[in-house]
mmCIF file of C-alpha atoms in Angstrom:
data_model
loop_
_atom_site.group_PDB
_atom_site.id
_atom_site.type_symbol
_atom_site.label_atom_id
_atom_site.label_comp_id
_atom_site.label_asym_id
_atom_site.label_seq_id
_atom_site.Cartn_x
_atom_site.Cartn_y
_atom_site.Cartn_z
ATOM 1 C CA UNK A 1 -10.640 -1.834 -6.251
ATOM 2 C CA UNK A 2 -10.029 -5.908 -5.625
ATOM 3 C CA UNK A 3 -12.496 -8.073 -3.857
ATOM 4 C CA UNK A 4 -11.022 -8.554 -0.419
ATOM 5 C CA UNK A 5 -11.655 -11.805 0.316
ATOM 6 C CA UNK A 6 -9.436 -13.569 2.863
ATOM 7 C CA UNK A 7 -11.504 -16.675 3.385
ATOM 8 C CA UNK A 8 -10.567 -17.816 -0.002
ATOM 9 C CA UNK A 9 -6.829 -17.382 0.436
ATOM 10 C CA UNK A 10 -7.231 -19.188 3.449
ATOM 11 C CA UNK A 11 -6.887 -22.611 2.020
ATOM 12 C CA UNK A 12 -3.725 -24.546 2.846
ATOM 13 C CA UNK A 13 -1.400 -25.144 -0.014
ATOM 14 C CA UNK A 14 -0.311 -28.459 -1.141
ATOM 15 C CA UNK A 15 3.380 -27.446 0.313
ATOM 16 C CA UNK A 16 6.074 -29.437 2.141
ATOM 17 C CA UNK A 17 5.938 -30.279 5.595
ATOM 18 C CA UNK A 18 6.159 -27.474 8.137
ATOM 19 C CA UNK A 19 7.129 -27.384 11.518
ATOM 20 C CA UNK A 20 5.293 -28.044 14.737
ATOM 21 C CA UNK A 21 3.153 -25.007 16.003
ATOM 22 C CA UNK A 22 3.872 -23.261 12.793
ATOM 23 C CA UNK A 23 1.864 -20.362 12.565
ATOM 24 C CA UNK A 24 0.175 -18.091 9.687
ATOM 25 C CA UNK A 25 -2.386 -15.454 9.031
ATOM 26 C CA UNK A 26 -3.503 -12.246 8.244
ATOM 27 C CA UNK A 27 -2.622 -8.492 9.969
ATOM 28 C CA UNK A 28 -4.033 -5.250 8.799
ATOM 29 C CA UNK A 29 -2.305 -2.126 9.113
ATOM 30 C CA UNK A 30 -4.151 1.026 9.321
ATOM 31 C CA UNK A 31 -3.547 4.575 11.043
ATOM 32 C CA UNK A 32 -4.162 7.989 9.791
ATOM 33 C CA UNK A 33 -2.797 8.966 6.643
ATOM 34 C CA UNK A 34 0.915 9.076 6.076
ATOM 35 C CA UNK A 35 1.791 7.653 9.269
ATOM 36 C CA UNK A 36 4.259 5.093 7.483
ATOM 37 C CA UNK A 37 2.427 1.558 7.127
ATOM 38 C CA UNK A 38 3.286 1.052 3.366
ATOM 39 C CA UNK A 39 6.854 2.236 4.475
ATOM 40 C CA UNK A 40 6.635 0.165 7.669
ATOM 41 C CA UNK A 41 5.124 -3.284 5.617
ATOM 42 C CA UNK A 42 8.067 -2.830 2.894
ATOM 43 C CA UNK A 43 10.504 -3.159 5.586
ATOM 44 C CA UNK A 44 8.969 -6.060 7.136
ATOM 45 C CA UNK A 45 8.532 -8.301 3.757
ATOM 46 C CA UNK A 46 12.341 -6.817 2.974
ATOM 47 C CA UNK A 47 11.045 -5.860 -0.382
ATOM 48 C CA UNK A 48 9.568 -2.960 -1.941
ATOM 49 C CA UNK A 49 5.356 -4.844 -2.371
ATOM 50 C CA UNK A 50 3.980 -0.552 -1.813
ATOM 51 C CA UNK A 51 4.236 2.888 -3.125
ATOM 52 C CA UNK A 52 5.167 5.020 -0.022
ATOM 53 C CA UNK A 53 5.140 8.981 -0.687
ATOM 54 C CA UNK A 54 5.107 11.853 1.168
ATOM 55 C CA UNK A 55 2.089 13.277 0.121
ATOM 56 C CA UNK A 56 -0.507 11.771 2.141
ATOM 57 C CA UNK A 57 -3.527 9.033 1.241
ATOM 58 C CA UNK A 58 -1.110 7.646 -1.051
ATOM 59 C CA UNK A 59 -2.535 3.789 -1.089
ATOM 60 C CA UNK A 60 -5.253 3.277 -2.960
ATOM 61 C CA UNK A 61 -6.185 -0.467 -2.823
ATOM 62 C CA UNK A 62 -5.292 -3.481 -0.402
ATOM 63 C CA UNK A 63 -1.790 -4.541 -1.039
ATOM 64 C CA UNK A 64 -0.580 -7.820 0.849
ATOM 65 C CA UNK A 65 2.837 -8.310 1.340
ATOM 66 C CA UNK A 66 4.012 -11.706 2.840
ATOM 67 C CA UNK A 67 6.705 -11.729 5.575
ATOM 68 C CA UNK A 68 8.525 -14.937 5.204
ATOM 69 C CA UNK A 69 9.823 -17.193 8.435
ATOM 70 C CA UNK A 70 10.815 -20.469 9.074
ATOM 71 C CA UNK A 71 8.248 -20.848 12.126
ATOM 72 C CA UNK A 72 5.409 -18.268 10.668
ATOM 73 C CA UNK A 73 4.180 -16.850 7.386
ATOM 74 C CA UNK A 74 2.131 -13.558 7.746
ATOM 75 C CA UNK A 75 0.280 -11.519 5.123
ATOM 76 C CA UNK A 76 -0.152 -8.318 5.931
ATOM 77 C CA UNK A 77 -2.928 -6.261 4.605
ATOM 78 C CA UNK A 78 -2.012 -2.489 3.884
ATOM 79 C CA UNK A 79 -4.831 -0.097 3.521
ATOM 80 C CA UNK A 80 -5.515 3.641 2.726
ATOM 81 C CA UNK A 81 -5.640 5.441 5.803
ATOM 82 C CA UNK A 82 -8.698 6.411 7.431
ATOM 83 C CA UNK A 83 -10.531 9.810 6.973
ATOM 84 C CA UNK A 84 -13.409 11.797 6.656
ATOM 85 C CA UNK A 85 -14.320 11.085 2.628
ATOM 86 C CA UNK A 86 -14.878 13.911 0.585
ATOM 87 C CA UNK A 87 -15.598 11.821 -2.499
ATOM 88 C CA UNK A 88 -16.670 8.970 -3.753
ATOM 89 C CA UNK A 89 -13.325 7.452 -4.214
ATOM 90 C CA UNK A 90 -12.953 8.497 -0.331
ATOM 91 C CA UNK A 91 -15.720 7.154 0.655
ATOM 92 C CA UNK A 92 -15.164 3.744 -1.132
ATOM 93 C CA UNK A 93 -11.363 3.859 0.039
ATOM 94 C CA UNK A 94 -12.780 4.452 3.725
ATOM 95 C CA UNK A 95 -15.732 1.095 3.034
ATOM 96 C CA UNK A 96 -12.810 -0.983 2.247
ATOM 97 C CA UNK A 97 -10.664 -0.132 5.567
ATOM 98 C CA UNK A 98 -13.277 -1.247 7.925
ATOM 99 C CA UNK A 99 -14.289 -4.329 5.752
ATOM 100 C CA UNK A 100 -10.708 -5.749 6.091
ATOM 101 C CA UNK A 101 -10.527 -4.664 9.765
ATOM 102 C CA UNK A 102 -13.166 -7.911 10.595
ATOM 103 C CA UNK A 103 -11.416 -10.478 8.270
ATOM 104 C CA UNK A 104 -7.684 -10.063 9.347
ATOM 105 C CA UNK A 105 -6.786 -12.139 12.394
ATOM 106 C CA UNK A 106 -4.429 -9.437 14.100
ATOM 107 C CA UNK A 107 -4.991 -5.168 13.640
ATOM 108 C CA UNK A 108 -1.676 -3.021 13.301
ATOM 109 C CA UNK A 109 -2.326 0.656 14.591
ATOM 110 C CA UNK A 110 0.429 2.716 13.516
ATOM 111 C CA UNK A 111 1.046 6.217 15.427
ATOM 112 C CA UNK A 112 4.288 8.188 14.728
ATOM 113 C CA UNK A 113 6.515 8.344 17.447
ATOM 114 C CA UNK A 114 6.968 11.922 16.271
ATOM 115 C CA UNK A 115 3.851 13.792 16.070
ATOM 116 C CA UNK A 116 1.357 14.443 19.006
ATOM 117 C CA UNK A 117 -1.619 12.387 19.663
ATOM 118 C CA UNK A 118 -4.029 14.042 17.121
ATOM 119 C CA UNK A 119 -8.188 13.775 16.515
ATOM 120 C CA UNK A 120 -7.538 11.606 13.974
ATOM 121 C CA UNK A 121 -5.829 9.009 16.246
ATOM 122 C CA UNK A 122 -8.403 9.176 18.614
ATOM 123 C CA UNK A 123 -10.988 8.607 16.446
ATOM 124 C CA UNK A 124 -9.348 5.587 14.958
ATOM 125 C CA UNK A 125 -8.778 4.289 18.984
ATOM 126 C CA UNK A 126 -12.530 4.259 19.005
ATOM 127 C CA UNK A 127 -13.006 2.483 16.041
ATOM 128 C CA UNK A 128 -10.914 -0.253 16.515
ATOM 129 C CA UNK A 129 -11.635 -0.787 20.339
ATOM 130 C CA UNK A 130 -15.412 -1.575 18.352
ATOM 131 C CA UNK A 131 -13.004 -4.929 17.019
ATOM 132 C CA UNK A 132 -13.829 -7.421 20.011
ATOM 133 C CA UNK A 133 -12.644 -10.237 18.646
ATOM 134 C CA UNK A 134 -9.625 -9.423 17.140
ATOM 135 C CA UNK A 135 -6.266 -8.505 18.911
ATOM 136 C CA UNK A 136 -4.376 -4.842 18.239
ATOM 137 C CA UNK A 137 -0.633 -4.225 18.377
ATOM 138 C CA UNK A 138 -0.115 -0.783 18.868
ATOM 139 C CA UNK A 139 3.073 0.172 16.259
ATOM 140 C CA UNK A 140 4.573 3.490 17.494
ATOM 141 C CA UNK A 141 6.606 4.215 13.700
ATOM 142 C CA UNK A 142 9.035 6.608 12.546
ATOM 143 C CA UNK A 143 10.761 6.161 15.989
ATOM 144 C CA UNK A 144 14.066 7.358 14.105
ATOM 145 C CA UNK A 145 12.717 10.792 13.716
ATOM 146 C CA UNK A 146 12.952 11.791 17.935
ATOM 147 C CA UNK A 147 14.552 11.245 20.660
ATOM 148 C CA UNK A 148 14.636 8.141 23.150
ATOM 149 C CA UNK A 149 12.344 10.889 26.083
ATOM 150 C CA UNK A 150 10.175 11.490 22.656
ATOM 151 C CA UNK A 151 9.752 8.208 21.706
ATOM 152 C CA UNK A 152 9.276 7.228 25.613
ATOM 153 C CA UNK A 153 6.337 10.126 25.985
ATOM 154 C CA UNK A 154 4.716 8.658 22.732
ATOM 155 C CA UNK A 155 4.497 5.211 24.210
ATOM 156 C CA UNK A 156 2.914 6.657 27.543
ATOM 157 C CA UNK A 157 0.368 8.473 25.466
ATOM 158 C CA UNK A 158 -0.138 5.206 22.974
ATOM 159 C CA UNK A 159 -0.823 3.285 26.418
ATOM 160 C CA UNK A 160 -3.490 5.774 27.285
ATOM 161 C CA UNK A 161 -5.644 5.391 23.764
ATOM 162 C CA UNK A 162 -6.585 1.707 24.293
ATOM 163 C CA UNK A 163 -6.570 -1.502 25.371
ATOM 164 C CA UNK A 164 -3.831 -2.871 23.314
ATOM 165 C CA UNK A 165 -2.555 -6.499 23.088
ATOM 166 C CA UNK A 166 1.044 -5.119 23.170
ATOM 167 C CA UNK A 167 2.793 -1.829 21.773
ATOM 168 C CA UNK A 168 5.859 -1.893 19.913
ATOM 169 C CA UNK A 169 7.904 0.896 19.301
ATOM 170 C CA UNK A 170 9.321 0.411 15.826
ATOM 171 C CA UNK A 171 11.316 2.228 13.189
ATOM 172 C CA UNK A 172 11.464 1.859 9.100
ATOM 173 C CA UNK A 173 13.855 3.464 8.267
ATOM 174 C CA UNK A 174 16.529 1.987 10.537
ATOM 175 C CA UNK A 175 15.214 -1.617 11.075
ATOM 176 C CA UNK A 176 14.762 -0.821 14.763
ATOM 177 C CA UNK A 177 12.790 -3.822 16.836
ATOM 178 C CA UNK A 178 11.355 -5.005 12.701
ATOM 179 C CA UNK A 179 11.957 -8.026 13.694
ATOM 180 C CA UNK A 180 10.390 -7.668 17.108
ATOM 181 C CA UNK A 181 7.621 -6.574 15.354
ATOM 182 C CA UNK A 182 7.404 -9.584 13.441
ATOM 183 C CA UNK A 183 7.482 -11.247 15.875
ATOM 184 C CA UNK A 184 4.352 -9.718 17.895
ATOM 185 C CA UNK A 185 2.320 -9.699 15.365
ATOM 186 C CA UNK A 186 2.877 -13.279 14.395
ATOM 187 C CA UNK A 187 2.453 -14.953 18.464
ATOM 188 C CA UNK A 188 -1.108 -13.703 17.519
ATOM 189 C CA UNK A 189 -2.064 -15.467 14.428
ATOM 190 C CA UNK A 190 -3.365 -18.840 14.648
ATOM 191 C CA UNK A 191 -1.476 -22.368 14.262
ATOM 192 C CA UNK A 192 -2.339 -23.457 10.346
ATOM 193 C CA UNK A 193 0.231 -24.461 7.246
ATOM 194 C CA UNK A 194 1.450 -21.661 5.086
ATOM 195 C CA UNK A 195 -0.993 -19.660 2.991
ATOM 196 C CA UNK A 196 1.612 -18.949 -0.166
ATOM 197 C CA UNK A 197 4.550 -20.685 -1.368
ATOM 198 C CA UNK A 198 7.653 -19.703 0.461
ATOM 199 C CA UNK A 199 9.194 -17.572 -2.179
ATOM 200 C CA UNK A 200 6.245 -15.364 -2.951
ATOM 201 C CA UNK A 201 6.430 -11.380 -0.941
ATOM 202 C CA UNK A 202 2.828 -10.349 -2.961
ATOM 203 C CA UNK A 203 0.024 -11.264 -4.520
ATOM 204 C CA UNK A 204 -0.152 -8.354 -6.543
ATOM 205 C CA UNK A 205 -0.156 -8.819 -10.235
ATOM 206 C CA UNK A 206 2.735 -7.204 -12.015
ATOM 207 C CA UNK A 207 0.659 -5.064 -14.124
ATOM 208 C CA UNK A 208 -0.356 -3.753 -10.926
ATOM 209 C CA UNK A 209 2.928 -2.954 -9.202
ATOM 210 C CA UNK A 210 4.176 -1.494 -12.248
ATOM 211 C CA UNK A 211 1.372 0.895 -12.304
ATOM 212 C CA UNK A 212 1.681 2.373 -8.587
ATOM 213 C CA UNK A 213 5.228 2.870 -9.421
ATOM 214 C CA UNK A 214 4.273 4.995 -11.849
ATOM 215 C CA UNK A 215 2.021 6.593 -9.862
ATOM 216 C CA UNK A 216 4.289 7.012 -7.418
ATOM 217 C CA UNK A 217 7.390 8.474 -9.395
ATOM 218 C CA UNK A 218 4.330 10.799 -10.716
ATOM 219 C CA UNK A 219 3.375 12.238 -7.208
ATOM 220 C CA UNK A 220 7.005 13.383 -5.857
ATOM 221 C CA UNK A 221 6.923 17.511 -6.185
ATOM 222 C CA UNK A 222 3.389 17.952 -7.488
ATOM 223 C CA UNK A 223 1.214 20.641 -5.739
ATOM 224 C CA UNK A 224 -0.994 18.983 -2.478
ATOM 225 C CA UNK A 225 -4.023 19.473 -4.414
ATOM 226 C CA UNK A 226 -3.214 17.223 -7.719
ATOM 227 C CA UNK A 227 -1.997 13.728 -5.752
ATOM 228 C CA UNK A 228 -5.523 12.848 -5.774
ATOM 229 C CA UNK A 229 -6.580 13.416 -9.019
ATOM 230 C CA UNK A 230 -3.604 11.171 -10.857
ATOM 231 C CA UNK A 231 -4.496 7.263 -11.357
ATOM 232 C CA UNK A 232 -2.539 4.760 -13.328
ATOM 233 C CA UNK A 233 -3.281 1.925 -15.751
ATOM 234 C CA UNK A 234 -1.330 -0.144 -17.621
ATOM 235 C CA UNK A 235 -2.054 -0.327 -20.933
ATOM 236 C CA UNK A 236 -0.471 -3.223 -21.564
ATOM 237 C CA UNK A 237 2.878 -5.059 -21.158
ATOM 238 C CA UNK A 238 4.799 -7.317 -23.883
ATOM 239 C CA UNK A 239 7.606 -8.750 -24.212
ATOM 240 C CA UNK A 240 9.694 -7.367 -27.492
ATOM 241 C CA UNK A 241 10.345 -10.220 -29.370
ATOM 242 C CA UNK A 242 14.277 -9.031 -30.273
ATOM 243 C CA UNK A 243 16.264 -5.874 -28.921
ATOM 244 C CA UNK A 244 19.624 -4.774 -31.320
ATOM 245 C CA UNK A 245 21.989 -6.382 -28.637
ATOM 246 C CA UNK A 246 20.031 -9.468 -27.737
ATOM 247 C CA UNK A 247 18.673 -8.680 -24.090
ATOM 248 C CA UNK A 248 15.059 -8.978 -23.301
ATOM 249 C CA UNK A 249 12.634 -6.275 -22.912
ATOM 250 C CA UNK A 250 9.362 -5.451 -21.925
ATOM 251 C CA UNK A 251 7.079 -2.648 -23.598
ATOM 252 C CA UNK A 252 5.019 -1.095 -21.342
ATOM 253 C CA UNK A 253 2.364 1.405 -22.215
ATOM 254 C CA UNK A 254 0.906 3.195 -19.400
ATOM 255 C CA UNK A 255 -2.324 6.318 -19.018
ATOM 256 C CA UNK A 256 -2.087 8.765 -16.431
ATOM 257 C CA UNK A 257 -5.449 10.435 -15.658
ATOM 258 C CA UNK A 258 -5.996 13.660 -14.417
ATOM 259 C CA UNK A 259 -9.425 15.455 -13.486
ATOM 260 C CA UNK A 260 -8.502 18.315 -15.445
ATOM 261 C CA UNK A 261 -6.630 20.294 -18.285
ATOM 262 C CA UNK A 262 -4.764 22.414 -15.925
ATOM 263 C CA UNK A 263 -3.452 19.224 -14.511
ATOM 264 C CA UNK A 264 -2.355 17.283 -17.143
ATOM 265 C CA UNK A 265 -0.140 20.718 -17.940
ATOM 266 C CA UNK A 266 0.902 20.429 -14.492
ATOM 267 C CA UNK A 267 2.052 16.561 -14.933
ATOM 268 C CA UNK A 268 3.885 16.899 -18.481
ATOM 269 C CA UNK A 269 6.014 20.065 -17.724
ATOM 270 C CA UNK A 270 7.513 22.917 -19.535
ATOM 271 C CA UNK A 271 8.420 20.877 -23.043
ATOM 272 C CA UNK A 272 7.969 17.865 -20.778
ATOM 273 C CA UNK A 273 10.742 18.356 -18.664
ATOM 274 C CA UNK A 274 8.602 16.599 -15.696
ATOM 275 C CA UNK A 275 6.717 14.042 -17.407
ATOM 276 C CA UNK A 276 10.155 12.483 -18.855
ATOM 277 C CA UNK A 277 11.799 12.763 -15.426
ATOM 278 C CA UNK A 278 8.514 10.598 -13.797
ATOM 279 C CA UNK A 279 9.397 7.976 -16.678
ATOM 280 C CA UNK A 280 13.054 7.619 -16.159
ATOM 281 C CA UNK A 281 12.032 7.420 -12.314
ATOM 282 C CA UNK A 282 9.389 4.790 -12.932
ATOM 283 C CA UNK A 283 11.334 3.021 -15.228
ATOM 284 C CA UNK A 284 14.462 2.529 -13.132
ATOM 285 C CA UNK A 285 11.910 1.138 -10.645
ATOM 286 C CA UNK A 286 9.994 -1.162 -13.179
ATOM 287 C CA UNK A 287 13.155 -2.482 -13.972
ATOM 288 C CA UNK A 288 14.352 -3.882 -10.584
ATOM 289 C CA UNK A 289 11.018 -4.951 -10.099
ATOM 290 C CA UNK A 290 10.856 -6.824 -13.351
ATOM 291 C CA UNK A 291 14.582 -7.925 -13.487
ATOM 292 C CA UNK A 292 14.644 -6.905 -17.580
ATOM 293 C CA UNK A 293 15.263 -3.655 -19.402
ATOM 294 C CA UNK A 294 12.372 -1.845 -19.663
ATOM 295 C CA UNK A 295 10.811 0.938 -22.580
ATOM 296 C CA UNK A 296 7.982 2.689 -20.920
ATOM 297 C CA UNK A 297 5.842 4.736 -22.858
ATOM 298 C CA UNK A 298 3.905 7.219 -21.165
ATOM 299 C CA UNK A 299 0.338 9.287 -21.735
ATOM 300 C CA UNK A 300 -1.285 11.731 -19.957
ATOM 301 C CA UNK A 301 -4.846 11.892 -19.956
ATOM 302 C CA UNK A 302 -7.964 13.747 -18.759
ATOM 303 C CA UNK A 303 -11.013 12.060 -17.251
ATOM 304 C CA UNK A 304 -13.115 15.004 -15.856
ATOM 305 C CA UNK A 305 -14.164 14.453 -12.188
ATOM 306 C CA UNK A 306 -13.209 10.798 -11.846
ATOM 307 C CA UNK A 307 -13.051 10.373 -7.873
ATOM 308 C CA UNK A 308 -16.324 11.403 -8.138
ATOM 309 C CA UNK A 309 -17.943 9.606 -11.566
ATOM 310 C CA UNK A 310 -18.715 5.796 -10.505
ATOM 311 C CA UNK A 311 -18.309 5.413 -14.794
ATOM 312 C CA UNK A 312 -15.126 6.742 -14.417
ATOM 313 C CA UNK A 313 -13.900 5.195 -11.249
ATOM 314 C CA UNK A 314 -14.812 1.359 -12.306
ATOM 315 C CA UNK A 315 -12.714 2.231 -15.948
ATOM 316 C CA UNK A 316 -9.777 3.207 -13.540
ATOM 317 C CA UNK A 317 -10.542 0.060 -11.694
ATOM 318 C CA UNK A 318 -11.678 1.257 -8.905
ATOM 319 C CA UNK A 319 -14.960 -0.659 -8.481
ATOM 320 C CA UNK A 320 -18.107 -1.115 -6.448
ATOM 321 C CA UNK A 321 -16.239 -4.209 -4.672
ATOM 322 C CA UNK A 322 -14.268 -3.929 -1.399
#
């Protein structure tokens, strides 16, 4: 799990002049789980920086993804979502949440438009109105998924859980008010020269990336139980030095780990029907992320217990930092 240190990414680049009143900074998105922030921050950067999934608790670590304009750079900070841990992965996940929520200079609070206010909203609502200091854009997501009265009566209740600095009804999928959103979050970060060089959407090393890929091809139409239990690391990644028609290519070698026999079964497949599906998934994804052809090799692994084996859990790279 990464050191998430803002202070030292807050030093100005040595960068071209910028414009008057130009403004950059740091958000933080957080919400309940699989309310859409990782889907909501890819559409914002216009790139692909985060896994998204359907299976819920999907992010893992702090991914920034940085949303390019010509009067405002902004980083934005996705987390996991908050929840009650049940392990120790949980309960490091759940540390590292409220230790970005005082470093970021804006708070995202992401409620779908189409589910009813639930506990776990509420209980979020009371943790962030705790944040003082620091502003909080309501982000009513997934507005594409109900009507225009839904979406209305989801603002209303929104309204009623805080003291927000605005709420913006946006939508993912269709680009609806992105841009507004943008917008929002970046009239509350302060005036300061950009942070990264204007061609950069993440600071996430490619190692990285290529791994939650994986992980994420890995954790479409797997039982609810087993998203938890798979991690990802990449072996290692070389360039092949020639290919039989002259293109490049990259060799990756990547582990999943499982907690248990019955899983790794469960990830490989009859005669490894599944396991070669997640690899011609991942690697149609590695590619376009990479911009080469790709061979990706792929093992499955067991480490017994991990979420719940600090050994285990600093191996996987999930360490004692946050």
């Amino acid at each position: 799990m990464d050191d998430l240190d803002l202070e030292k990414l807050r030093t100005p680049l040595a960068m071209p002049s910028y414009p008057e009143g130009f403004r950059s900074g740091f958000a933080c998105f957080v919400g309940r789980p699989n309310v859409g922030k990782s889907t909501l921050m890819n559409a914002l950067v216009g790139q692909k920086v985060a896994i998204t999934s359907t299976q819920p608790q999907t992010t893992r670590r702090t991914v920034r993804g940085i949303v390019q304009r010509d009067e405002s750079q902004l980083i934005i900070v996705d987390t996991p979502g908050l929840h009650k841990p049940r392990t120790l992965l949980g309960e490091r996940l759940d540390s590292l949440v409220r230790s970005t929520l005082v470093e970021v200079d804006v708070i995202g609070f992401c409620v779908p438009a189409d589910e009813p206010i639930g506990r776990g909203d509420t209980y979020i609502a009371r943790e962030l109105a705790a944040q003082r200091d620091t502003p909080v854009v309501a982000l009513v997501t997934k507005t594409d998924r109900t009507d225009r009265a839904g979406v209305a009566e989801q603002l209303v209740a929104v309204e009623q859980l805080g003291d927000w600095a605005d709420v913006v009804p946006v939508s993912a999928e269709t680009g609806f008010q992105v841009d507004t959103a943008v917008g929002v979050l970046c009239g509350h970060l302060p005036e300061g020269p950009p942070l990264y060089p204007y061609e950069d959407l993440t600071d996430e090393p490619e190692e990285m990336l290529v791994a939650e890929l994986v992980r994420e091809a890995s954790l479409e139409g797997v039982r609810d139980e087993l998203p938890h239990s798979i991690a990802v690391v990449v072996e290692e990644m070389v360039p092949r030095e020639e290919t039989r028609d002259g293109r490049e290519m990259i060799d990756v070698y990547a582990s999943l780990y499982v907690e248990r026999p019955s899983q790794k079964a469960i990830v490989i497949g009859a005669k490894g029907a599944r396991l070669r599906e997640v690899g011609s998934v991942a690697r149609r994804h590695i590619e376009a992320l990479l911009g080469t052809k790709v061979y990706l090799d792929l093992r499955v692994r067991v480490a017994k217990d991990w979420q719940r084996d600090p050994k285990q859990l600093r191996r996987l790279g999930f360490d004692q930092q946050t």
